[in-house]
Tab-separated table of C-alpha atoms in Angstrom:
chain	number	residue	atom	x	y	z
V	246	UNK	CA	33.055	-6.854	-2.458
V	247	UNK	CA	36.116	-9.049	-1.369
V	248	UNK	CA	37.557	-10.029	2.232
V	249	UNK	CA	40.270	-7.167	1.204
V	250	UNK	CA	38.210	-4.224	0.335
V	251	UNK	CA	36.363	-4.776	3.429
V	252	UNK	CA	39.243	-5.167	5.809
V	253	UNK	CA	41.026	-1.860	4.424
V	254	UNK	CA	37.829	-0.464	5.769
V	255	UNK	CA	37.587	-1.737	9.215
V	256	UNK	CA	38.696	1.367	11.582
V	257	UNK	CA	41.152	-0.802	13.618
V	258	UNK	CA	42.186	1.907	15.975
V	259	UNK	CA	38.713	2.370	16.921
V	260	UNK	CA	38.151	-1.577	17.565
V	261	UNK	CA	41.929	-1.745	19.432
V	262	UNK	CA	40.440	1.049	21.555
V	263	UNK	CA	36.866	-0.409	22.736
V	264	UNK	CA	38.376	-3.941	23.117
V	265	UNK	CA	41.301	-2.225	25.671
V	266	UNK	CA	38.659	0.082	28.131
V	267	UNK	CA	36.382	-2.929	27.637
V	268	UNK	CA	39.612	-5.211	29.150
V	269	UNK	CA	39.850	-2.265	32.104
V	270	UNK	CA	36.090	-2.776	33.111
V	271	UNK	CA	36.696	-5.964	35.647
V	272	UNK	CA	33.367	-7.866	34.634
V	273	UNK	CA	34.386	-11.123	37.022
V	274	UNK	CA	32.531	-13.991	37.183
V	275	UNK	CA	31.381	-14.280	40.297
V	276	UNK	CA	30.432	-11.251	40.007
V	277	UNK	CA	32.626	-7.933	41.481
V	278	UNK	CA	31.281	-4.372	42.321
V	279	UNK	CA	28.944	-4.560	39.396
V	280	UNK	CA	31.414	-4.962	37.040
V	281	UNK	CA	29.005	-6.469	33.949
V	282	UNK	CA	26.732	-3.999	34.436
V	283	UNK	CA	29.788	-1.435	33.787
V	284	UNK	CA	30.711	-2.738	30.941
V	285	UNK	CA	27.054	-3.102	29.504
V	286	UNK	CA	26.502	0.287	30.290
V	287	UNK	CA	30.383	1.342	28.079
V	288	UNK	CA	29.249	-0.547	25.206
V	289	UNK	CA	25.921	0.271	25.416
V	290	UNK	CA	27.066	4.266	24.785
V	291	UNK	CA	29.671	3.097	22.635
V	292	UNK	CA	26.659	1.706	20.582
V	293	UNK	CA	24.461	4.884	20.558
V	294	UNK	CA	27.277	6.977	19.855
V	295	UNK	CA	27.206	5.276	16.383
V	296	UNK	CA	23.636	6.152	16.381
V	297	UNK	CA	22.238	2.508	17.293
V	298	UNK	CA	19.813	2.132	19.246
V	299	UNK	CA	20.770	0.774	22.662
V	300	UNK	CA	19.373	-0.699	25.927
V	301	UNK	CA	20.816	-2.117	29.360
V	302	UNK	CA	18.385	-4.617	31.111
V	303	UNK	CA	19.623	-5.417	33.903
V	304	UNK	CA	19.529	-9.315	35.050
V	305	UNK	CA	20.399	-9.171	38.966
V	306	UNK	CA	21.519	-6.738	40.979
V	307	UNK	CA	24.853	-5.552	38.948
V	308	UNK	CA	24.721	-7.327	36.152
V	309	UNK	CA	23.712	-6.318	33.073
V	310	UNK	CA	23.114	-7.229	29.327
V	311	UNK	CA	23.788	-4.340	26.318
V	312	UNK	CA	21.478	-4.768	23.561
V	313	UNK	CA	21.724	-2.564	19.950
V	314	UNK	CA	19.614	-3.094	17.153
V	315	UNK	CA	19.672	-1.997	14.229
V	316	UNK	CA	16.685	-2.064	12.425
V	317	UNK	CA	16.565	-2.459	8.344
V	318	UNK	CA	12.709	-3.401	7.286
V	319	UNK	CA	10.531	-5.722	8.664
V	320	UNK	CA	10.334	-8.146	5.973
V	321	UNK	CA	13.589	-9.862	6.287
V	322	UNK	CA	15.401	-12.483	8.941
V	323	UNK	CA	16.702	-11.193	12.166
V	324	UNK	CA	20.551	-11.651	12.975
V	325	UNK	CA	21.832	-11.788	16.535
V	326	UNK	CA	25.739	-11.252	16.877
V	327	UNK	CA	26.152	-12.229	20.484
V	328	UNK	CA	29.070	-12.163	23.021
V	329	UNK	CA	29.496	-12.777	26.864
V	330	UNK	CA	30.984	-9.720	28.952
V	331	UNK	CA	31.761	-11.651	32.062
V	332	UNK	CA	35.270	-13.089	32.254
V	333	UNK	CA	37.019	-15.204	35.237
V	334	UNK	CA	39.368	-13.792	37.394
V	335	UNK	CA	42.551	-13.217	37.619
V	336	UNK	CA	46.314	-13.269	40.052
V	337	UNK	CA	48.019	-10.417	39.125
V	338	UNK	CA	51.175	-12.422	40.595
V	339	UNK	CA	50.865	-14.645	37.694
V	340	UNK	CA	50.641	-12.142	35.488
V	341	UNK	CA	53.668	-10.269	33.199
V	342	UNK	CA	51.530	-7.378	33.013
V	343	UNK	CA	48.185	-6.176	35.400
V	344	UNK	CA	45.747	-8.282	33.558
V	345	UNK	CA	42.736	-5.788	33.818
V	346	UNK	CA	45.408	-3.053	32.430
V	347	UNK	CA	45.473	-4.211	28.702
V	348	UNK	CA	48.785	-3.945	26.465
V	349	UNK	CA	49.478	-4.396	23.313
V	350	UNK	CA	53.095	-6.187	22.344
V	351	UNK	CA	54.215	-7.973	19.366
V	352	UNK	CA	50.942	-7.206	17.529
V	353	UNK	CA	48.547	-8.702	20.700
V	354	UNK	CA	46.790	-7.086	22.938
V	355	UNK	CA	47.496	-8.608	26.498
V	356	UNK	CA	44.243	-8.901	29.511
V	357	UNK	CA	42.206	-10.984	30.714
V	358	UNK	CA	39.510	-11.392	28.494
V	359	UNK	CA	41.439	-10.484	25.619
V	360	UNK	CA	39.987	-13.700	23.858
V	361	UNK	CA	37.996	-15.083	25.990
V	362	UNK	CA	35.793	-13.157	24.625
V	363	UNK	CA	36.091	-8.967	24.888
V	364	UNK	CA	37.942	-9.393	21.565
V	365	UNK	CA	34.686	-10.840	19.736
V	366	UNK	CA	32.850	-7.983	21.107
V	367	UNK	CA	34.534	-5.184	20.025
V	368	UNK	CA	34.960	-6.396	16.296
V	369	UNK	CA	31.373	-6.892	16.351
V	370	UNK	CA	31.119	-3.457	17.404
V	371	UNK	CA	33.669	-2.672	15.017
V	372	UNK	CA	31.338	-4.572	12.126
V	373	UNK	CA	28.730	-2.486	13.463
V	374	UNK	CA	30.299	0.558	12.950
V	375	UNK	CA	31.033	-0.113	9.355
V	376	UNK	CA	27.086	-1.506	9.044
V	377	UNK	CA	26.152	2.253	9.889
V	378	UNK	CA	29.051	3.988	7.612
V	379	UNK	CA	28.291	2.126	4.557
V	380	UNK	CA	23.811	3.378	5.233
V	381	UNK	CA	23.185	-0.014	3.045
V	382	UNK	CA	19.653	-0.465	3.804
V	383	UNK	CA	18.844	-4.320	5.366
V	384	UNK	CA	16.025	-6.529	5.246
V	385	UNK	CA	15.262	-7.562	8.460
V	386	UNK	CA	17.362	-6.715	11.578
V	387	UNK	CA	20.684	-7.363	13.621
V	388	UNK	CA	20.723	-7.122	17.196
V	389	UNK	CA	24.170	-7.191	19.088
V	390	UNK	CA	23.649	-9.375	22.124
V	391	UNK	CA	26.688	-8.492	25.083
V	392	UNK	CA	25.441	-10.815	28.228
V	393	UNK	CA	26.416	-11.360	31.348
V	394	UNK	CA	27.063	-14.946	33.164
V	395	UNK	CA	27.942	-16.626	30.568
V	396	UNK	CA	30.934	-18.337	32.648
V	397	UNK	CA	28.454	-19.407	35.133
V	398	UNK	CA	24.557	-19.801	35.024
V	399	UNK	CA	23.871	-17.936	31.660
V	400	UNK	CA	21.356	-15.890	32.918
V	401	UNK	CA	22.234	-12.826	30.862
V	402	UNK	CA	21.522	-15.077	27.211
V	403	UNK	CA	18.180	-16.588	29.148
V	404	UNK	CA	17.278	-12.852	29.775
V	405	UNK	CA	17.878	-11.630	26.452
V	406	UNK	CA	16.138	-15.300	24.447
V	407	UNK	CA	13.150	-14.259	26.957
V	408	UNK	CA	12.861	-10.677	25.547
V	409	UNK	CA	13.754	-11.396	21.846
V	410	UNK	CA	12.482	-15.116	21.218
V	411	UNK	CA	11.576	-14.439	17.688
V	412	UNK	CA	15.166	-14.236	16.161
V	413	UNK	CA	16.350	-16.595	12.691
V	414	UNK	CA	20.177	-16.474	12.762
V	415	UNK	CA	22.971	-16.129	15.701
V	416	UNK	CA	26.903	-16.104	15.233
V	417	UNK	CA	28.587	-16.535	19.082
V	418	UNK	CA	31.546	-14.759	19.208
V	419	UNK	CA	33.649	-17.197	20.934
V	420	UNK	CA	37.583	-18.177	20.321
V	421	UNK	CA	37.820	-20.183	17.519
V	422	UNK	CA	41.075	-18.820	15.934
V	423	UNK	CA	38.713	-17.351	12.919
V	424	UNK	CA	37.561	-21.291	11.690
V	425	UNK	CA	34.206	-21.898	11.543
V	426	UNK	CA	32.252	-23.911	14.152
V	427	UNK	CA	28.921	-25.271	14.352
V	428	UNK	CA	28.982	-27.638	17.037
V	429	UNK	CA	29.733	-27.985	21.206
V	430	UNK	CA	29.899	-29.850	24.097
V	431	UNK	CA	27.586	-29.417	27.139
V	432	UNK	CA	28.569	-29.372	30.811
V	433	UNK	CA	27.007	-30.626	34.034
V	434	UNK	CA	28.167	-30.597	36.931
V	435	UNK	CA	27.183	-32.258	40.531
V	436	UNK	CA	27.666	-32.391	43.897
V	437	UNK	CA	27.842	-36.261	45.296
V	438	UNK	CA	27.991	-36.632	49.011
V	439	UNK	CA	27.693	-39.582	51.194
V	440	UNK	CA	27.267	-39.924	55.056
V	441	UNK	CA	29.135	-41.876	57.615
V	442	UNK	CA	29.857	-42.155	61.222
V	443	UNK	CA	32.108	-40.142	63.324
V	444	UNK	CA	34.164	-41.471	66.046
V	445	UNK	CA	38.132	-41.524	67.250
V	446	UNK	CA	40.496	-42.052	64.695
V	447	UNK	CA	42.520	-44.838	66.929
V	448	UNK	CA	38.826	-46.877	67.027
V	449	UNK	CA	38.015	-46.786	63.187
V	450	UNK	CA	35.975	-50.470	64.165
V	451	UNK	CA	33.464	-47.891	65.752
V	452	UNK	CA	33.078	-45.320	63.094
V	453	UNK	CA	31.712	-45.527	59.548
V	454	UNK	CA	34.470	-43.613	57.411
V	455	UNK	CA	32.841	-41.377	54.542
V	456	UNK	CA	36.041	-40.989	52.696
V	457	UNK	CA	36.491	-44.815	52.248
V	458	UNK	CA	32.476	-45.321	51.513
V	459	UNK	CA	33.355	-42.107	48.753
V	460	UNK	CA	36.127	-44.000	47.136
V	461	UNK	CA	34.134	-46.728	45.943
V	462	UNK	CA	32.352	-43.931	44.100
V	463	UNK	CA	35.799	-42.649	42.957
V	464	UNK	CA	36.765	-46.031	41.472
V	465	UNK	CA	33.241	-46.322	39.908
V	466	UNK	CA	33.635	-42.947	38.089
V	467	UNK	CA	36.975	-43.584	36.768
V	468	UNK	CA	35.503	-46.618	35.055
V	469	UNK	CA	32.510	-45.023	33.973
V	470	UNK	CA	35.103	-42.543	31.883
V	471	UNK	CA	36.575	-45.528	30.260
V	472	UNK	CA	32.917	-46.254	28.928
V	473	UNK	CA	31.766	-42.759	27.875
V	474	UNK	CA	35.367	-42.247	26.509
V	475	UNK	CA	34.143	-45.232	23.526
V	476	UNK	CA	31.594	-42.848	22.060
V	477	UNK	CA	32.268	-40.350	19.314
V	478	UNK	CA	31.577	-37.653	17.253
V	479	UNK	CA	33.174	-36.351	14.415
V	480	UNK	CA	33.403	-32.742	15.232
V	481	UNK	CA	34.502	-33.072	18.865
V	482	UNK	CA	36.044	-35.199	21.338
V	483	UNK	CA	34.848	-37.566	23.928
V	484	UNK	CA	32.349	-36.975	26.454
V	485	UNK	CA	34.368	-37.049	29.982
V	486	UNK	CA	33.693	-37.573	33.733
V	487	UNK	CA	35.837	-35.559	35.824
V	488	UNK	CA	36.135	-35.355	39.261
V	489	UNK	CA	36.812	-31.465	40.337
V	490	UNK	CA	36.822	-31.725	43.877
V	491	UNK	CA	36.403	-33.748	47.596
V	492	UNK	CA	36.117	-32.516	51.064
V	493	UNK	CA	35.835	-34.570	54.058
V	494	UNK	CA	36.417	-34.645	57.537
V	495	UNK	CA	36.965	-31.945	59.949
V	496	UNK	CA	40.274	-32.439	61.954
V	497	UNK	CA	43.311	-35.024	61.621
V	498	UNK	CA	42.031	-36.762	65.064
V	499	UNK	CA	37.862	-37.810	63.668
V	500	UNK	CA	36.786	-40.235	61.711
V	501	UNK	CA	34.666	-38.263	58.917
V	502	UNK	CA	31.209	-38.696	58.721
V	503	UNK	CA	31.056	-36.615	55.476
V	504	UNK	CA	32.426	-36.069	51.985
V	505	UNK	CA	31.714	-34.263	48.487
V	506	UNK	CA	32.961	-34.741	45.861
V	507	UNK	CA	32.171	-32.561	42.677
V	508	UNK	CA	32.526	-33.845	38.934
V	509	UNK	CA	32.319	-32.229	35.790
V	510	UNK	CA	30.222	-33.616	32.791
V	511	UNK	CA	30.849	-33.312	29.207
V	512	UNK	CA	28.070	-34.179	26.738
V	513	UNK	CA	28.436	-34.634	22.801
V	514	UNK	CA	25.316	-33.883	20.951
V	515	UNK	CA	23.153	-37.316	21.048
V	516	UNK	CA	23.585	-36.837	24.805
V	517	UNK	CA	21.233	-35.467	27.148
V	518	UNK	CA	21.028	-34.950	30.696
V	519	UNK	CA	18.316	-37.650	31.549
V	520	UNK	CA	20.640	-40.009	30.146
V	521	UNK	CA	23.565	-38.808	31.912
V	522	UNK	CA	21.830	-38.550	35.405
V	523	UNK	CA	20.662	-42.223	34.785
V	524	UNK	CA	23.728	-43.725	34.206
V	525	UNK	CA	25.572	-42.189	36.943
V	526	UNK	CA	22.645	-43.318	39.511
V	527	UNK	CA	23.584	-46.753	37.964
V	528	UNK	CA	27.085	-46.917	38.081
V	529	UNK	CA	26.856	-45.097	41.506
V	530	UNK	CA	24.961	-47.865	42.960
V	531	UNK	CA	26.576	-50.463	40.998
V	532	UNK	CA	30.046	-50.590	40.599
V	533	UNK	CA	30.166	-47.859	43.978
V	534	UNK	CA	28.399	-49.838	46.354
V	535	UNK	CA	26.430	-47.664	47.026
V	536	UNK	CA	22.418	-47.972	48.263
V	537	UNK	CA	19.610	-45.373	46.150
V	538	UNK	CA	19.304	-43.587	49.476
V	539	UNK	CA	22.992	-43.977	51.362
V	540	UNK	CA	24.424	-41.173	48.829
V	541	UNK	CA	23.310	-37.313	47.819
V	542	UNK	CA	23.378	-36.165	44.256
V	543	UNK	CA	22.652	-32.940	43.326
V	544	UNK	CA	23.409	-31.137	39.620
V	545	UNK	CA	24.036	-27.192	40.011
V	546	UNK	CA	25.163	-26.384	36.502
V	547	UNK	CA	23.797	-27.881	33.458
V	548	UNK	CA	23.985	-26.338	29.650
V	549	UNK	CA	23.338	-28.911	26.849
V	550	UNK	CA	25.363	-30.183	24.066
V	551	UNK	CA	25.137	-27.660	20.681
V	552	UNK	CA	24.771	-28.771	17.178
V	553	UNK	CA	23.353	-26.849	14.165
V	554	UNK	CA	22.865	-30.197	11.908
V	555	UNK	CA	23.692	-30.148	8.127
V	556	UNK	CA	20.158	-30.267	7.187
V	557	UNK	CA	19.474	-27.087	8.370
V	558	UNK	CA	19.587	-24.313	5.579
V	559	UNK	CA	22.181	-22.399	7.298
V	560	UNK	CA	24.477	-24.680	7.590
V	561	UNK	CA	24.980	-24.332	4.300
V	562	UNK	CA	24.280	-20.578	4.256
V	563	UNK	CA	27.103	-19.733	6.978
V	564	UNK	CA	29.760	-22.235	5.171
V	565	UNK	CA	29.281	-20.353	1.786
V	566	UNK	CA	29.834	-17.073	3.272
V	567	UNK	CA	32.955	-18.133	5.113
V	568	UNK	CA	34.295	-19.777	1.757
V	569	UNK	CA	33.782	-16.793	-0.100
V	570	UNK	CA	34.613	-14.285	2.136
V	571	UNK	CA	38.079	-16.215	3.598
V	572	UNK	CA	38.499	-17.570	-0.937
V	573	UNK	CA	38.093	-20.928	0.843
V	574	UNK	CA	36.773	-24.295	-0.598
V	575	UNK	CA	35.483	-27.449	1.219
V	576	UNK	CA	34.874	-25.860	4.129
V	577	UNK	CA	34.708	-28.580	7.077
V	578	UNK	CA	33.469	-26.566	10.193
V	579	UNK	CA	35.138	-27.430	13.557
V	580	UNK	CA	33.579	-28.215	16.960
V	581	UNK	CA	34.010	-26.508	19.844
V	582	UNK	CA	35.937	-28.360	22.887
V	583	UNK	CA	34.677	-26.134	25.226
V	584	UNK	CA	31.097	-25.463	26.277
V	585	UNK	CA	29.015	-22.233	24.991
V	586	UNK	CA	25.776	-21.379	24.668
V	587	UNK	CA	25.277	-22.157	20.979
V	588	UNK	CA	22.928	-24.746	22.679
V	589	UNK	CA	20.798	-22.087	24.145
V	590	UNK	CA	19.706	-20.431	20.972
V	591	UNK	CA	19.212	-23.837	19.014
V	592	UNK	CA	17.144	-24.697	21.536
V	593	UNK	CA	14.629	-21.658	21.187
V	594	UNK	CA	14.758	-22.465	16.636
V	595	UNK	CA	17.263	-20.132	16.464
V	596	UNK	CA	20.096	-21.453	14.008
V	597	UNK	CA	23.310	-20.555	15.289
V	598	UNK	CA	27.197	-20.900	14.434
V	599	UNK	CA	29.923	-19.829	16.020
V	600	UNK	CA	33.274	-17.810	14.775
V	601	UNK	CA	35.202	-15.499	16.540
V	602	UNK	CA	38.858	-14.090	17.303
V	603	UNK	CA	41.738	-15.361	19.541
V	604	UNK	CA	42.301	-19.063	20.310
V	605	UNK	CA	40.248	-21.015	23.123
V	606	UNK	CA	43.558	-22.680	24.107
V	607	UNK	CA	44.413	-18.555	25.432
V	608	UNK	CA	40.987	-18.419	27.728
V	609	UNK	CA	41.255	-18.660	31.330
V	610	UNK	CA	44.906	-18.417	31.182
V	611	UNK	CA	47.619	-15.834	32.702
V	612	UNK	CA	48.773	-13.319	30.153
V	613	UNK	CA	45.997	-14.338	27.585
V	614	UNK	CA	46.315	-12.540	24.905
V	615	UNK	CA	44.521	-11.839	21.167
V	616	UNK	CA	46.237	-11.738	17.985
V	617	UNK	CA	45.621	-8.234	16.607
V	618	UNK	CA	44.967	-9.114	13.199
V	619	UNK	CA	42.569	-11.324	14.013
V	620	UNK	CA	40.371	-8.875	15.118
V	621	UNK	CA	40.548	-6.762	11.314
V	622	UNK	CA	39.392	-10.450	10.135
V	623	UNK	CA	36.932	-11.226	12.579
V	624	UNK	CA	35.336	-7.642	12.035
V	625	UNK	CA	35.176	-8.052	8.284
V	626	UNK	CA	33.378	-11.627	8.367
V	627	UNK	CA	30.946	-10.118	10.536
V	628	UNK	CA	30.132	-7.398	8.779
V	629	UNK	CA	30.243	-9.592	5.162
V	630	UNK	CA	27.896	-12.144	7.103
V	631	UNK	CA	24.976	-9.205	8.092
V	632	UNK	CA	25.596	-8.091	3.893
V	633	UNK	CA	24.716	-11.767	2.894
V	634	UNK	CA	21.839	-12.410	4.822
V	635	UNK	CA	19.942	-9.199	5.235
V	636	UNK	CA	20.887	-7.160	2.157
V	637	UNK	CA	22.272	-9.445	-0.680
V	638	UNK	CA	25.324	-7.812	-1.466
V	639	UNK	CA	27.579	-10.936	-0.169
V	640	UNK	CA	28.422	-12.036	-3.670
């Protein structure tokens, strides 16, 4: 069975029209009158109307993961398809169209979350439609994975690796314009503050300015990029330091006793975050100036860097399938600029890669949009990729 035959199967009207309600249900990270819950509960029936069985476990008040499974026998691998439901928000002003009112134009369908990542969802959904059509009996098990807060704390993924640890195989759904990827870089994120001393701003002599103390910080950071900017890998780019943020002082009169700043983190596999708090305590309280106790540093996000090595058996498993099913040779997977949680499942022995529809350079963006026959594409490897590994009819 070729790439072809497949796609002429895939009921694209039925995909087009989960992906668009899917788009209407405002599933905002931070969350937003329970919107992931809503839209665990839609795809949750969409799921048992196919006759799958479905669950919503809900991970905090109003937010939700959808979990299907579909069960084959028990003496074969199990294969999560995952997605995030949780997308960022939006400005209608910036916006051609309502971007929680989906439409479709020049074959794309326009939304927020149209790539980022609705649009792997609902060809998954779509794969699993044509899974329960084609009544090919599997050895082992899928499970469709739809989480919440993945744009923030991943607590809907830590939810679902708690109550299904035992799992061989993932494929993410992310944005990767249809190539293959098996690695990512990880994020963290901190808080720095330091302290000063208040006083007029005509007597700076008696006041201890925290801005000033902060920009020796500032300088130290910027060459600290310089140095993590030297190290490579040959997937993805860089690691980076960035600084996000700063506030300080309080009125245009006071010399400010306080300022944060926040930076953001990337990580390249090798890295880790023991390393990375290290060396910015050192270059902190080196090249900044700064004292071990004169400055606050506190890390509120943190997801590691994501690599499913070569050695690994399905590495070379998920690169055949995508050569035969896209009539591909020398595959060279891709990395993944942005952060996922690829890194989440390797961590629990679960080998995962990640492949999806619409382009990463579309997420977060006004009038983001997915291309529409991406989605026949994406829907096809999906479904080829549950026939390879759990009932041998890939070739």
């Amino acid at each position: 069975m070729n790439a072809r035959d497949i796609e002429q199967k895939v009921d694209m009207t039925y995909i087009q029209n989960v992906l668009m309600e899917l788009i209407k249900i405002e599933s905002i990270n931070p969350p937003k009158d329970g919107g992931e819950k809503k839209a665990a509960e839609f795809l949750a029936g969409r799921l048992q109307e196919l006759e799958i069985d479905a669950e919503v476990h809900e991970v905090a008040d109003g937010r939700a993961n959808a979990v299907g499974i579909i069960s084959g026998s028990n003496t074969g691998p199990t294969l999560v398809l995952n997605g995030h439901l949780d997308v960022v928000g939006a400005n209608p002003e910036d916006w051609d169209n309502p971007p929680f009112d989906p439409v479709i134009r020049n074959r794309r369908i326009y939304g927020r979350g149209a790539a980022d990542m609705k649009s792997g969802i609902a060809s998954m959904i779509g794969a699993a439609k044509l899974i329960k059509e084609a009544d090919i009996p599997l050895k082992g098990r899928v499970l469709l994975s739809f989480v919440c807060d993945e744009e923030s704390k991943n607590l809907g993924t830590l939810d679902f690796l708690d109550r299904y640890p035992d799992a061989d195989y993932a494929i993410i759904g992310e944005p990767t314009s249809l190539h293959l990827v098996t690695a990512h870089r990880g994020v963290a994120r901190f808080r720095i503050g330091v302290g000063g001393k208040a006083g007029h701003a005509g007597e700076p002599e008696n006041a201890v300015n925290a801005v000033c103390l902060m920009n020796g910080i500032i300088s130290a950071l910027q060459e600290y990029q310089q140095i993590i900017n030297k190290r490579k890998h040959k997937m993805l780019p860089s690691p980076t330091c960035s600084i996000t943020g700063i506030k300080g002082g309080q009125t245009d009169n006071v010399i400010p006793d306080r300022c944060e700043i926040t930076i953001d983190r990337r990580l390249i596999p090798g890295e880790d975050i023991e390393q990375v708090e290290n060396e910015l305590k050192e270059i902190i309280q080196g090249k900044g100036g700064m004292e071990k106790d004169g400055y606050t540093m506190e890390r509120y996000i943190f997801v590691g860097p994501g690599e499913l090595k070569p050695n690994r058996p399905f590495f070379s498993t998920i690169k055949d399938i995508y050569a035969r099913y896209f009539d591909v040779q020398n595959v060279e997977p891709q990395g993944f600029r942005a952060t996922c949680e690829q890194s989440l499942f390797i961590d629990k022995g679960i080998d995962t890669a990640v492949f999806g529809p619409g382009s990463i350079g579309q997420a977060h963006q006004a009038n983001e949009y997915v291309e529409i026959d991406e989605l026949r594409k994406a829907a096809g490897f999906y479904y080829y990729s549950v026939l390879s590994l759990l009932a041998g009819k890939g070739n």
